[in-house]
XYZ file of C-alpha atoms in Angstrom:
729
model
C 59.107 -24.744 51.432
C 57.039 -26.858 53.818
C 57.244 -30.554 54.677
C 55.313 -32.772 57.086
C 56.477 -36.025 58.587
C 57.171 -38.155 61.646
C 60.400 -37.894 63.636
C 62.351 -41.079 63.042
C 65.304 -40.373 65.366
C 67.251 -37.570 67.020
C 70.723 -37.381 65.494
C 72.067 -34.582 67.696
C 70.701 -32.169 70.290
C 72.264 -29.358 72.286
C 70.250 -29.480 75.504
C 71.229 -25.944 76.457
C 69.918 -24.044 73.419
C 67.638 -26.673 71.875
C 69.454 -26.878 68.518
C 68.540 -30.273 67.062
C 69.387 -32.418 64.070
C 66.702 -35.033 63.409
C 65.629 -37.526 60.799
C 62.069 -36.938 59.506
C 60.033 -39.573 57.606
C 57.961 -37.505 55.195
C 54.376 -38.217 54.191
C 55.271 -38.990 50.575
C 57.602 -41.767 51.698
C 60.589 -40.581 49.623
C 62.944 -41.375 52.459
C 64.103 -39.602 55.616
C 64.981 -35.913 55.471
C 67.671 -34.461 57.768
C 66.145 -31.435 59.518
C 68.250 -28.877 61.443
C 66.880 -26.167 63.714
C 65.725 -25.238 67.210
C 63.332 -28.067 68.042
C 64.078 -28.619 71.757
C 61.303 -31.053 72.684
C 60.778 -33.011 69.479
C 60.943 -36.767 70.090
C 60.817 -39.881 67.918
C 57.255 -40.614 66.829
C 56.036 -37.012 66.860
C 54.480 -35.487 63.749
C 56.021 -32.181 62.685
C 55.175 -29.563 60.090
C 58.438 -27.842 59.146
C 58.956 -24.702 57.111
C 62.392 -23.802 55.756
C 64.920 -24.208 52.961
C 67.153 -26.969 51.614
C 70.900 -26.429 51.843
C 73.884 -28.597 51.029
C 76.481 -29.176 53.758
C 79.963 -30.165 52.454
C 80.366 -32.808 55.195
C 76.805 -33.950 55.988
C 75.150 -33.540 52.594
C 71.643 -32.250 51.969
C 69.855 -30.728 54.980
C 66.504 -29.028 55.552
C 67.150 -25.845 57.594
C 63.993 -25.175 59.638
C 62.796 -21.616 60.198
C 59.461 -22.671 61.761
C 58.404 -25.929 63.389
C 54.918 -26.904 64.531
C 54.055 -30.082 66.403
C 50.928 -31.733 65.009
C 48.642 -34.146 66.770
C 49.317 -37.678 65.487
C 46.722 -38.382 62.811
C 46.998 -42.169 62.447
C 47.156 -45.131 64.819
C 50.722 -45.805 63.696
C 51.682 -42.202 64.417
C 50.132 -42.318 67.902
C 51.940 -45.574 68.670
C 55.200 -44.172 67.367
C 54.786 -41.019 69.486
C 54.058 -42.957 72.698
C 57.035 -45.276 72.234
C 59.468 -42.496 71.284
C 60.855 -41.964 74.799
C 59.053 -38.708 75.583
C 56.739 -40.303 78.145
C 58.321 -42.215 80.989
C 57.113 -45.771 81.509
C 55.966 -46.421 77.936
C 58.037 -48.547 75.582
C 57.110 -50.054 72.192
C 55.201 -53.018 73.650
C 53.193 -50.889 76.106
C 52.482 -48.281 73.403
C 50.992 -50.999 71.216
C 48.753 -52.265 74.044
C 47.492 -48.743 74.824
C 46.733 -47.921 71.181
C 45.044 -51.308 70.671
C 42.794 -50.487 73.629
C 41.857 -46.853 72.913
C 42.586 -46.351 69.215
C 42.312 -42.767 67.965
C 41.020 -41.675 71.397
C 44.337 -42.591 73.040
C 45.708 -39.077 73.564
C 42.338 -37.739 74.700
C 42.071 -40.534 77.267
C 45.597 -39.862 78.551
C 44.857 -36.156 78.976
C 41.297 -36.215 80.329
C 40.695 -39.733 81.710
C 44.140 -41.076 82.668
C 42.689 -43.504 85.209
C 41.341 -45.553 82.264
C 44.922 -46.631 81.564
C 44.387 -49.109 84.405
C 42.291 -51.070 81.877
C 45.495 -51.894 79.992
C 47.312 -55.059 81.040
C 50.592 -54.279 82.805
C 49.606 -50.830 84.102
C 49.088 -50.577 87.859
C 48.656 -47.570 90.098
C 52.391 -46.838 90.332
C 52.944 -47.021 86.580
C 49.788 -45.007 85.936
C 51.121 -42.195 88.107
C 54.457 -42.240 86.269
C 52.849 -42.176 82.811
C 50.245 -39.552 83.713
C 52.708 -37.223 85.417
C 55.162 -37.492 82.535
C 52.449 -36.898 79.908
C 51.047 -33.817 81.687
C 54.468 -32.428 82.505
C 55.531 -32.784 78.886
C 52.409 -30.970 77.706
C 52.782 -28.123 80.226
C 56.475 -27.891 79.592
C 55.908 -27.313 75.871
C 53.518 -24.485 76.594
C 55.857 -22.845 79.118
C 58.871 -23.220 76.835
C 57.078 -21.516 73.971
C 55.933 -18.726 76.287
C 59.438 -18.172 77.763
C 61.331 -18.420 74.481
C 60.828 -14.700 73.573
C 62.628 -13.769 76.807
C 65.795 -15.613 75.804
C 65.282 -18.512 78.236
C 67.124 -21.656 77.138
C 65.630 -25.137 77.236
C 67.441 -26.191 80.409
C 66.623 -22.931 82.138
C 62.969 -23.218 81.144
C 62.843 -26.717 82.570
C 64.327 -25.572 85.880
C 61.922 -22.618 86.039
C 58.999 -24.928 85.321
C 60.115 -27.383 88.014
C 60.051 -24.618 90.650
C 57.130 -22.452 89.529
C 54.969 -24.838 87.512
C 52.215 -23.138 85.543
C 53.071 -19.804 87.240
C 56.447 -19.695 85.487
C 55.621 -17.054 82.895
C 54.068 -14.701 85.454
C 57.064 -15.052 87.794
C 59.510 -14.217 85.011
C 57.529 -11.172 83.937
C 57.056 -9.945 87.516
C 60.748 -9.911 88.538
C 63.357 -11.820 86.507
C 65.974 -11.128 89.183
C 64.079 -13.354 91.625
C 65.180 -16.278 89.461
C 68.713 -15.880 90.876
C 67.526 -16.898 94.347
C 64.897 -19.421 93.298
C 66.374 -21.312 90.346
C 69.556 -23.342 90.600
C 71.835 -22.582 87.667
C 70.501 -19.104 86.883
C 72.843 -16.303 87.863
C 72.749 -12.567 87.489
C 73.933 -12.443 83.875
C 71.149 -14.785 82.756
C 68.477 -13.011 84.778
C 69.744 -9.643 83.556
C 69.557 -10.794 79.932
C 65.965 -11.915 80.499
C 65.149 -8.609 82.220
C 66.296 -6.656 79.142
C 63.428 -8.302 77.263
C 60.858 -7.572 79.972
C 59.333 -4.089 79.951
C 59.988 -1.917 82.986
C 63.516 -2.976 83.960
C 65.900 -0.109 83.250
C 69.686 -0.230 83.621
C 69.516 1.872 86.777
C 66.424 0.236 88.255
C 66.562 -0.474 91.977
C 65.732 -4.141 91.412
C 68.691 -4.496 89.029
C 71.173 -2.672 91.269
C 70.152 -4.634 94.371
C 70.280 -7.932 92.484
C 73.678 -7.125 90.980
C 75.256 -6.185 94.312
C 73.843 -9.265 95.991
C 75.069 -11.433 93.137
C 78.564 -9.917 93.372
C 78.738 -11.148 96.977
C 77.243 -14.534 96.066
C 79.744 -14.942 93.245
C 82.603 -14.024 95.586
C 81.344 -16.734 97.922
C 80.726 -19.530 95.411
C 83.619 -18.909 93.014
C 86.351 -17.698 95.379
C 85.268 -18.832 98.845
C 85.050 -15.325 100.357
C 82.589 -14.796 103.197
C 82.555 -11.036 102.612
C 84.057 -8.349 100.394
C 85.673 -5.086 101.484
C 83.352 -2.184 100.646
C 85.608 -0.742 97.939
C 86.144 -4.123 96.263
C 82.389 -4.787 96.286
C 81.778 -1.453 94.526
C 84.482 -2.178 91.916
C 83.165 -5.704 91.274
C 79.567 -4.454 91.011
C 80.595 -1.645 88.634
C 82.121 -4.173 86.256
C 79.039 -6.347 86.482
C 76.363 -3.656 86.122
C 78.099 -1.003 84.053
C 76.868 1.903 86.192
C 78.559 4.675 88.202
C 80.228 3.854 91.522
C 78.284 6.652 93.220
C 75.001 5.039 92.245
C 76.186 1.696 93.636
C 77.434 3.254 96.867
C 73.948 4.689 97.412
C 72.431 1.279 96.620
C 74.722 -0.473 99.149
C 73.731 2.095 101.794
C 70.056 1.433 101.032
C 70.583 -2.328 101.309
C 72.396 -1.884 104.625
C 69.511 0.245 105.877
C 66.889 -2.344 104.961
C 68.997 -5.249 106.320
C 69.600 -7.126 103.067
C 73.348 -6.509 103.620
C 75.389 -6.360 106.833
C 78.419 -4.181 107.573
C 81.059 -5.466 109.999
C 84.641 -4.354 110.393
C 87.265 -7.080 110.001
C 90.297 -5.489 111.566
C 90.685 -2.213 109.678
C 88.550 -3.410 106.763
C 84.957 -2.315 106.190
C 83.456 -5.691 105.314
C 80.115 -6.097 103.543
C 78.390 -9.434 104.189
C 75.304 -11.282 103.128
C 73.387 -11.422 106.431
C 73.268 -15.184 106.869
C 77.017 -15.580 106.245
C 77.786 -12.900 108.860
C 75.538 -14.751 111.320
C 77.245 -18.078 110.604
C 80.806 -16.864 111.194
C 79.731 -15.075 114.382
C 77.910 -18.158 115.652
C 80.895 -20.428 114.912
C 83.234 -18.151 116.883
C 80.885 -17.975 119.882
C 80.312 -21.737 119.984
C 84.019 -22.583 119.668
C 84.872 -20.293 122.582
C 82.028 -21.809 124.615
C 83.124 -25.386 123.902
C 86.775 -24.568 124.583
C 86.075 -24.165 128.281
C 88.009 -27.109 129.783
C 85.812 -29.915 131.122
C 86.384 -31.402 134.562
C 89.885 -32.913 134.523
C 90.065 -36.703 134.612
C 93.019 -37.953 136.741
C 92.670 -41.507 135.455
C 93.959 -41.080 131.896
C 96.898 -43.470 131.433
C 98.682 -42.880 128.123
C 101.293 -45.567 128.845
C 98.534 -48.149 129.177
C 97.012 -47.116 125.861
C 100.388 -47.622 124.200
C 100.629 -51.122 125.663
C 97.063 -52.008 124.712
C 97.520 -50.863 121.114
C 101.116 -52.109 120.792
C 102.299 -48.593 119.984
C 105.235 -46.440 120.944
C 104.284 -42.796 120.844
C 106.781 -40.035 120.218
C 107.034 -37.246 122.764
C 104.975 -34.907 120.545
C 102.294 -37.554 120.101
C 102.186 -38.276 123.827
C 101.742 -34.571 124.547
C 99.010 -34.372 121.903
C 97.077 -37.290 123.410
C 97.428 -35.966 126.964
C 96.353 -32.433 126.087
C 93.504 -33.553 123.814
C 91.984 -35.817 126.499
C 91.424 -32.891 128.870
C 90.723 -30.115 126.349
C 87.318 -28.732 125.470
C 88.431 -27.948 121.902
C 91.745 -29.078 120.433
C 93.221 -28.734 116.945
C 95.789 -31.255 115.694
C 97.458 -30.355 112.426
C 100.291 -31.925 110.471
C 101.252 -33.360 107.121
C 101.231 -37.000 105.979
C 103.212 -39.479 108.047
C 103.227 -37.324 111.208
C 100.998 -39.656 113.228
C 97.606 -37.926 113.319
C 95.747 -41.235 112.957
C 97.747 -42.873 115.750
C 96.717 -40.059 118.101
C 93.055 -40.544 117.179
C 93.341 -44.297 117.885
C 94.798 -43.633 121.331
C 92.140 -41.083 122.218
C 89.220 -43.261 121.125
C 90.706 -46.228 122.994
C 90.949 -44.102 126.142
C 87.297 -43.105 125.875
C 86.259 -46.720 125.338
C 88.108 -47.813 128.490
C 86.391 -45.062 130.459
C 82.978 -46.016 129.101
C 82.664 -42.615 127.441
C 81.037 -42.083 124.048
C 82.560 -40.595 120.911
C 81.762 -40.048 117.241
C 84.123 -39.881 114.266
C 83.197 -37.780 111.244
C 84.616 -36.307 108.053
C 83.238 -33.954 105.383
C 82.936 -36.541 102.564
C 82.045 -40.198 102.245
C 85.490 -41.096 100.938
C 87.207 -39.262 103.796
C 84.949 -41.005 106.331
C 85.773 -44.371 104.759
C 89.493 -43.599 105.033
C 89.007 -42.649 108.691
C 87.257 -45.960 109.400
C 89.997 -47.964 107.691
C 92.756 -46.092 109.534
C 91.275 -46.158 113.039
C 89.205 -49.342 113.007
C 86.234 -47.380 114.399
C 83.067 -46.472 112.560
C 83.167 -43.003 110.984
C 80.442 -41.190 109.087
C 80.046 -38.067 107.043
C 79.151 -34.960 109.011
C 75.830 -34.906 107.164
C 75.022 -38.455 108.276
C 76.139 -37.715 111.847
C 73.703 -34.787 111.890
C 70.989 -37.001 110.311
C 70.373 -34.731 107.370
C 67.232 -35.185 105.286
C 65.747 -32.947 102.551
C 62.482 -32.293 104.344
C 63.853 -31.196 107.729
C 67.470 -30.302 106.982
C 69.845 -31.238 109.803
C 67.739 -33.188 112.294
C 70.475 -32.852 114.893
C 70.648 -29.200 115.972
C 70.531 -27.051 119.089
C 67.016 -28.350 119.891
C 67.949 -31.983 119.216
C 71.669 -32.168 120.008
C 74.176 -34.960 119.585
C 74.852 -36.807 122.824
C 78.545 -37.716 122.814
C 81.375 -37.036 125.202
C 83.720 -36.423 122.263
C 83.364 -35.630 118.553
C 86.420 -35.983 116.296
C 86.389 -34.390 112.837
C 89.075 -35.338 110.312
C 90.007 -33.540 107.069
C 89.081 -30.216 108.630
C 90.656 -28.300 105.744
C 87.612 -29.296 103.689
C 84.989 -28.037 106.138
C 83.339 -24.796 105.050
C 81.465 -22.224 107.118
C 77.863 -23.543 106.675
C 78.847 -27.129 107.522
C 80.914 -26.072 110.543
C 78.004 -24.044 111.866
C 75.623 -26.983 111.435
C 77.989 -29.261 113.368
C 78.611 -26.822 116.224
C 74.893 -26.091 116.536
C 74.347 -29.755 117.435
C 77.050 -29.898 120.148
C 75.845 -29.053 123.651
C 78.078 -27.362 126.202
C 80.490 -29.891 127.707
C 81.063 -31.872 124.506
C 84.755 -32.245 123.707
C 85.692 -31.408 120.110
C 88.870 -32.568 118.368
C 89.588 -31.010 114.958
C 92.188 -32.834 112.846
C 93.540 -31.652 109.510
C 96.387 -30.526 107.329
C 96.505 -26.740 107.184
C 98.642 -26.832 104.036
C 95.932 -28.492 101.942
C 93.788 -26.418 99.623
C 90.925 -24.509 101.287
C 87.406 -25.974 101.119
C 85.337 -25.899 97.937
C 82.669 -23.971 99.858
C 83.060 -20.569 101.482
C 85.336 -19.737 104.369
C 88.631 -21.179 105.593
C 87.652 -22.587 108.977
C 90.763 -24.585 109.872
C 93.226 -21.872 108.884
C 91.175 -19.180 110.626
C 91.045 -21.222 113.844
C 94.810 -21.703 113.736
C 95.538 -18.042 112.990
C 93.229 -16.730 115.699
C 95.508 -17.961 118.475
C 92.432 -18.507 120.673
C 92.264 -22.310 120.519
C 94.830 -24.886 121.701
C 96.837 -26.369 118.811
C 99.227 -29.292 118.440
C 101.405 -29.000 115.321
C 102.971 -32.306 114.297
C 106.183 -31.973 112.311
C 108.096 -35.197 112.979
C 107.914 -37.736 110.144
C 108.053 -41.267 111.546
C 110.592 -43.832 110.417
C 108.147 -45.994 108.477
C 106.784 -42.928 106.686
C 110.280 -41.768 105.726
C 110.588 -44.893 103.593
C 107.838 -43.531 101.353
C 108.985 -41.192 98.598
C 105.391 -39.914 98.418
C 105.536 -38.649 102.004
C 109.090 -37.300 101.864
C 108.345 -35.497 98.588
C 105.097 -34.093 100.006
C 107.024 -32.572 102.907
C 109.739 -31.273 100.576
C 107.079 -29.568 98.460
C 105.413 -28.118 101.570
C 108.753 -26.671 102.688
C 109.419 -25.134 99.267
C 112.027 -27.706 98.240
C 112.119 -29.470 94.886
C 110.800 -33.052 95.178
C 113.081 -35.926 94.249
C 112.197 -36.667 90.613
C 113.471 -39.942 89.217
C 112.275 -42.785 87.041
C 113.186 -45.502 89.540
C 111.119 -48.169 91.265
C 110.021 -46.002 94.210
C 106.421 -45.051 94.982
C 106.989 -41.646 93.310
C 107.853 -41.896 89.622
C 108.597 -38.950 87.375
C 108.736 -39.382 83.608
C 109.904 -36.360 81.625
C 107.909 -35.846 78.416
C 107.808 -32.457 76.724
C 105.105 -32.207 74.014
C 101.598 -32.164 75.587
C 100.376 -34.474 72.817
C 102.938 -37.093 73.859
C 101.961 -36.686 77.531
C 98.333 -37.292 76.548
C 99.277 -40.434 74.618
C 101.324 -41.734 77.549
C 98.550 -41.085 80.095
C 96.088 -42.938 77.868
C 98.468 -45.863 77.360
C 99.135 -46.174 81.095
C 95.408 -46.245 81.903
C 94.247 -48.371 78.997
C 95.589 -51.788 79.952
C 97.401 -53.673 82.644
C 100.649 -51.895 83.291
C 103.321 -53.215 85.630
C 104.589 -49.680 86.233
C 101.243 -48.740 87.813
C 101.172 -51.934 89.857
C 97.542 -52.776 89.058
C 95.508 -54.875 86.663
C 92.451 -52.649 87.302
C 93.504 -49.177 86.131
C 89.894 -48.027 85.783
C 89.288 -48.643 89.502
C 92.718 -48.064 91.047
C 94.156 -45.186 89.021
C 92.893 -41.630 89.283
C 94.115 -39.010 86.835
C 94.345 -35.547 88.411
C 94.791 -32.294 86.494
C 95.359 -28.711 87.698
C 93.050 -27.099 85.125
C 89.794 -27.734 83.268
C 90.684 -26.472 79.785
C 93.413 -27.339 77.306
C 94.820 -30.542 75.871
C 95.762 -31.756 79.383
C 92.733 -30.237 81.059
C 90.049 -32.221 82.868
C 87.473 -31.915 80.086
C 89.681 -33.118 77.214
C 91.332 -35.863 79.269
C 87.889 -37.197 80.187
C 86.852 -37.396 76.543
C 90.044 -39.179 75.509
C 90.058 -41.586 78.466
C 86.363 -42.372 78.059
C 86.990 -43.451 74.484
C 89.995 -45.527 75.555
C 88.571 -47.157 78.699
C 84.844 -47.362 77.923
C 84.424 -47.228 74.127
C 81.052 -47.131 72.412
C 79.291 -50.478 71.932
C 75.824 -51.649 70.926
C 75.096 -52.873 74.462
C 76.106 -49.563 76.081
C 73.307 -46.967 76.054
C 74.362 -43.311 75.809
C 72.916 -39.958 76.816
C 74.182 -36.568 75.641
C 73.922 -33.553 77.909
C 75.421 -30.333 76.555
C 79.000 -31.157 75.596
C 79.154 -34.293 77.755
C 78.370 -37.777 76.524
C 77.418 -40.211 79.287
C 77.840 -43.924 78.539
C 76.860 -46.904 80.647
C 79.977 -48.052 82.506
C 81.499 -44.553 82.789
C 83.429 -43.378 85.829
C 81.275 -40.593 87.325
C 81.580 -37.783 89.883
C 78.826 -35.859 91.655
C 79.673 -32.174 91.165
C 77.156 -30.446 93.437
C 75.410 -31.240 96.702
C 71.959 -32.778 96.241
C 70.357 -33.275 99.629
C 67.108 -34.652 98.188
C 68.202 -37.534 95.976
C 67.334 -40.964 97.391
C 69.703 -43.923 97.552
C 69.764 -47.549 98.653
C 72.665 -49.619 99.956
C 73.090 -53.180 101.199
C 75.058 -53.287 104.447
C 77.500 -56.012 105.509
C 74.657 -58.026 107.048
C 72.575 -57.980 103.876
C 70.113 -55.430 105.285
C 68.843 -52.830 102.828
C 69.567 -49.273 103.962
C 67.802 -46.238 102.532
C 68.745 -42.584 102.759
C 68.952 -39.266 100.977
C 71.781 -36.992 99.957
C 74.669 -37.218 97.508
C 77.489 -34.746 97.803
C 79.970 -32.799 95.753
C 83.002 -35.016 95.072
C 81.327 -38.425 95.504
C 82.683 -40.907 92.937
C 80.996 -43.884 91.334
C 80.087 -45.764 88.169
C 77.239 -45.214 85.723
C 75.664 -48.554 86.551
C 72.580 -48.354 84.329
C 71.395 -45.867 81.682
C 67.715 -46.155 80.751
C 66.766 -44.045 77.729
C 63.173 -45.290 77.899
C 62.556 -43.941 81.392
C 65.161 -41.188 80.955
C 67.106 -42.179 84.078
C 70.701 -42.927 85.071
C 71.603 -45.129 88.046
C 74.922 -44.335 89.729
C 76.622 -46.900 91.958
C 78.854 -44.896 94.278
C 82.096 -46.260 95.673
C 80.602 -46.696 99.140
C 77.809 -48.938 97.795
C 75.002 -46.369 97.529
C 72.844 -46.769 94.426
C 71.048 -43.564 93.386
C 68.755 -42.936 90.419
C 68.875 -39.645 88.490
C 66.399 -38.224 86.032
C 67.993 -36.974 82.795
C 67.068 -33.443 83.892
C 69.567 -33.844 86.762
C 72.448 -34.501 84.362
C 74.058 -31.201 85.324
C 74.822 -32.732 88.750
C 77.130 -35.340 87.203
C 80.360 -35.330 85.246
C 82.861 -37.830 83.902
C 85.586 -38.714 86.416
C 88.301 -40.537 84.496
C 90.141 -37.317 85.245
C 89.161 -34.895 88.008
C 90.569 -31.571 89.120
C 93.023 -31.582 92.005
C 90.658 -29.334 93.955
C 87.843 -31.886 93.581
C 90.140 -34.664 94.876
C 90.345 -33.174 98.378
C 89.515 -35.655 101.119
C 89.925 -38.609 98.778
C 92.692 -41.152 98.605
C 93.466 -43.335 95.597
C 95.834 -46.288 95.231
C 97.558 -44.582 92.294
C 97.550 -40.933 91.229
C 98.525 -40.142 87.652
C 99.553 -36.503 87.420
C 100.225 -34.890 83.997
C 101.941 -31.490 84.352
C 102.923 -29.320 81.393
C 102.335 -25.667 82.143
C 99.129 -23.702 82.498
C 97.711 -20.551 84.099
C 99.944 -19.116 86.815
C 97.101 -18.921 89.331
C 96.597 -22.705 89.109
C 100.222 -23.772 89.299
C 101.112 -23.357 92.963
C 102.610 -25.258 95.863
C 99.316 -25.994 97.651
C 97.872 -27.584 94.529
C 100.898 -29.836 93.960
C 101.032 -30.773 97.652
C 97.345 -31.704 97.642
C 97.732 -33.820 94.474
C 100.719 -35.760 95.819
C 99.072 -36.458 99.180
C 96.027 -38.002 97.471
C 98.068 -41.120 96.552
C 98.167 -44.123 98.834
C 100.590 -46.375 96.947
C 101.994 -44.582 93.905
C 102.364 -41.125 92.378
C 103.147 -41.279 88.668
C 103.994 -37.749 87.551
C 104.775 -37.081 83.915
C 105.476 -33.929 81.972
C 107.788 -30.964 82.479
C 110.333 -30.781 85.290
C 110.169 -26.978 84.958
C 106.415 -27.036 85.676
C 107.009 -28.944 88.916
C 109.709 -26.440 89.932
C 107.408 -23.516 89.119
C 104.629 -24.963 91.289
C 107.009 -25.517 94.215
C 108.221 -21.910 94.017
C 104.739 -20.376 93.818
C 102.922 -19.902 97.112
C 99.187 -19.303 96.717
C 98.951 -15.609 97.469
C 95.239 -15.040 97.038
C 93.777 -15.436 100.502
C 90.077 -15.544 101.130
C 88.244 -12.692 102.774
C 86.966 -14.337 105.975
C 86.184 -12.946 109.405
C 86.260 -16.023 111.662
C 89.820 -15.462 112.948
C 89.001 -11.874 113.910
C 85.677 -12.892 115.481
C 87.513 -15.449 117.652
C 90.080 -12.848 118.701
C 87.378 -10.302 119.556
C 85.628 -12.798 121.826
């Protein structure tokens, strides 16, 4: 059976595989027909010819199941107008579509394809809008052609779009030439996807050199991105690659030897272990070790430091350990200060910066994330920036500050060092000339960084750098149940769990369904127990895991419905399994160094910059289905605009994982705990969650789960070589 009609609206679309449910107005005018099938780029206003069969769905009624779909050129003025205003082409809404069709009639699409400059004849279209419309029209046309060409190779809609963005019209040739190159070139395509595509491309056998090399390289990349390793022991790399590729270990051993010979892998011993590295990671860890040793050479001693004066100036009384820390840090080339909450790390930083100010010496304060930098500014009273901003990162040049254009400061202080990974540490050290003092501050008991490596822990374990370990909890801090419980957890002791009026509340609830209801109720309206009338802004729900009834994904869906329900004035956009709604709480989930942002500073001056980073939180300020964009207002005032194709960079943030909360601080942390995978329920995770709260921890769930987490020390250490490199130097 065959029907022809115009797409009235898209009812549902899976953006990953292109499965679509749409309403089609047929030519005979009998009423809309519900069509189901793989129609990834169909948009309202387009004319389709659909071949298939009619079936009856028990829930949704009669449906037309499409086996073949062909897009037809609009054949009437009304159809052309409907197509232009359907949202496919950026910059054209219903009113503009009408003006364009009134001007060019049945020649409209021909003009847009072959003479786009004539659109300037239409009122309301200037050069900027012309470029937007023309680019969108041509991209849409090329994208259709590429998608159809790539479909036989098992490429999904999202993958095809990414491939097209990178390769353009060369996409098909690139895929046919070497599908495994997609792993390096296309964000979001890993070995399994490339391997599946390769099975459909002639000439790529199971034992082909290209496949073996790509699989081994991917095994190391996966170890880096998923587990934070900077290398794998030779035997573990072979085992991991065997499972991935399904070939004999002997074949893979030969392939590793060949890759070592050609330089695409590097072999370095880490103690007794034969480590196999990706070359650039081996270079980074080696460079970090060399630069730290170089910077650790003590500068010329200054006899004029006066710690007693700094105490008087700042109206402080330092403890003996703090006084020692300040004194040693002032004359050290590199110094590490580590300690838990309430041990006075911030007070030491204030004293040191004050000393440098009195001496007329320069310093810079930095942290890995925007939220951590903001916390540093609030705590010290001095301006702090992200490490990326300190190094003046931009997408075109990368880090502007580097060995050829170094930072010119007498001292650089980096807070939240537990979050700093190997690539970022290398970038920072590359920009510090010999003679710059470096103070690294962090809590070694926090979770390791999201990226690869374990820089702070490696530096501490190497024994090659001076370290001050702060253990004394100060009197004011001891009055906080949050801080005392954090230290109890860190020492393997059960936290004090009670339902009193302290800043650490525990409410025992057993069924997960009841915990979910209670979390929702606490967040949904003003609640005296949470001490805020703005739960959406002040309360952050943290969860140990992603899946399950109390996992991040399900909690986000439930809390979105409770805190930001659907309404006629709230536009929505569906990406995969995630529904974005204007007003949503949003998190950036990957680094994007290219995205532009604007921000108004305290003096009303407009600032512009680039770069949004993994873990940044904000609000979906505006969702524009016409132009297919989302504007995110981040907590630090940056406003950034995203194309719908960048939706995979964003996620809902009513609930976030504990790992993603690193470096952030929230007035209130709501922590539901009711069991889960053993590997996720450990002491470091609980400690990190508790120390994210500034005013209140509200923990609810199973007492046994808390006890289990306290007992379980994270045993899986990362394979890193920095500690050994430091010792060898």
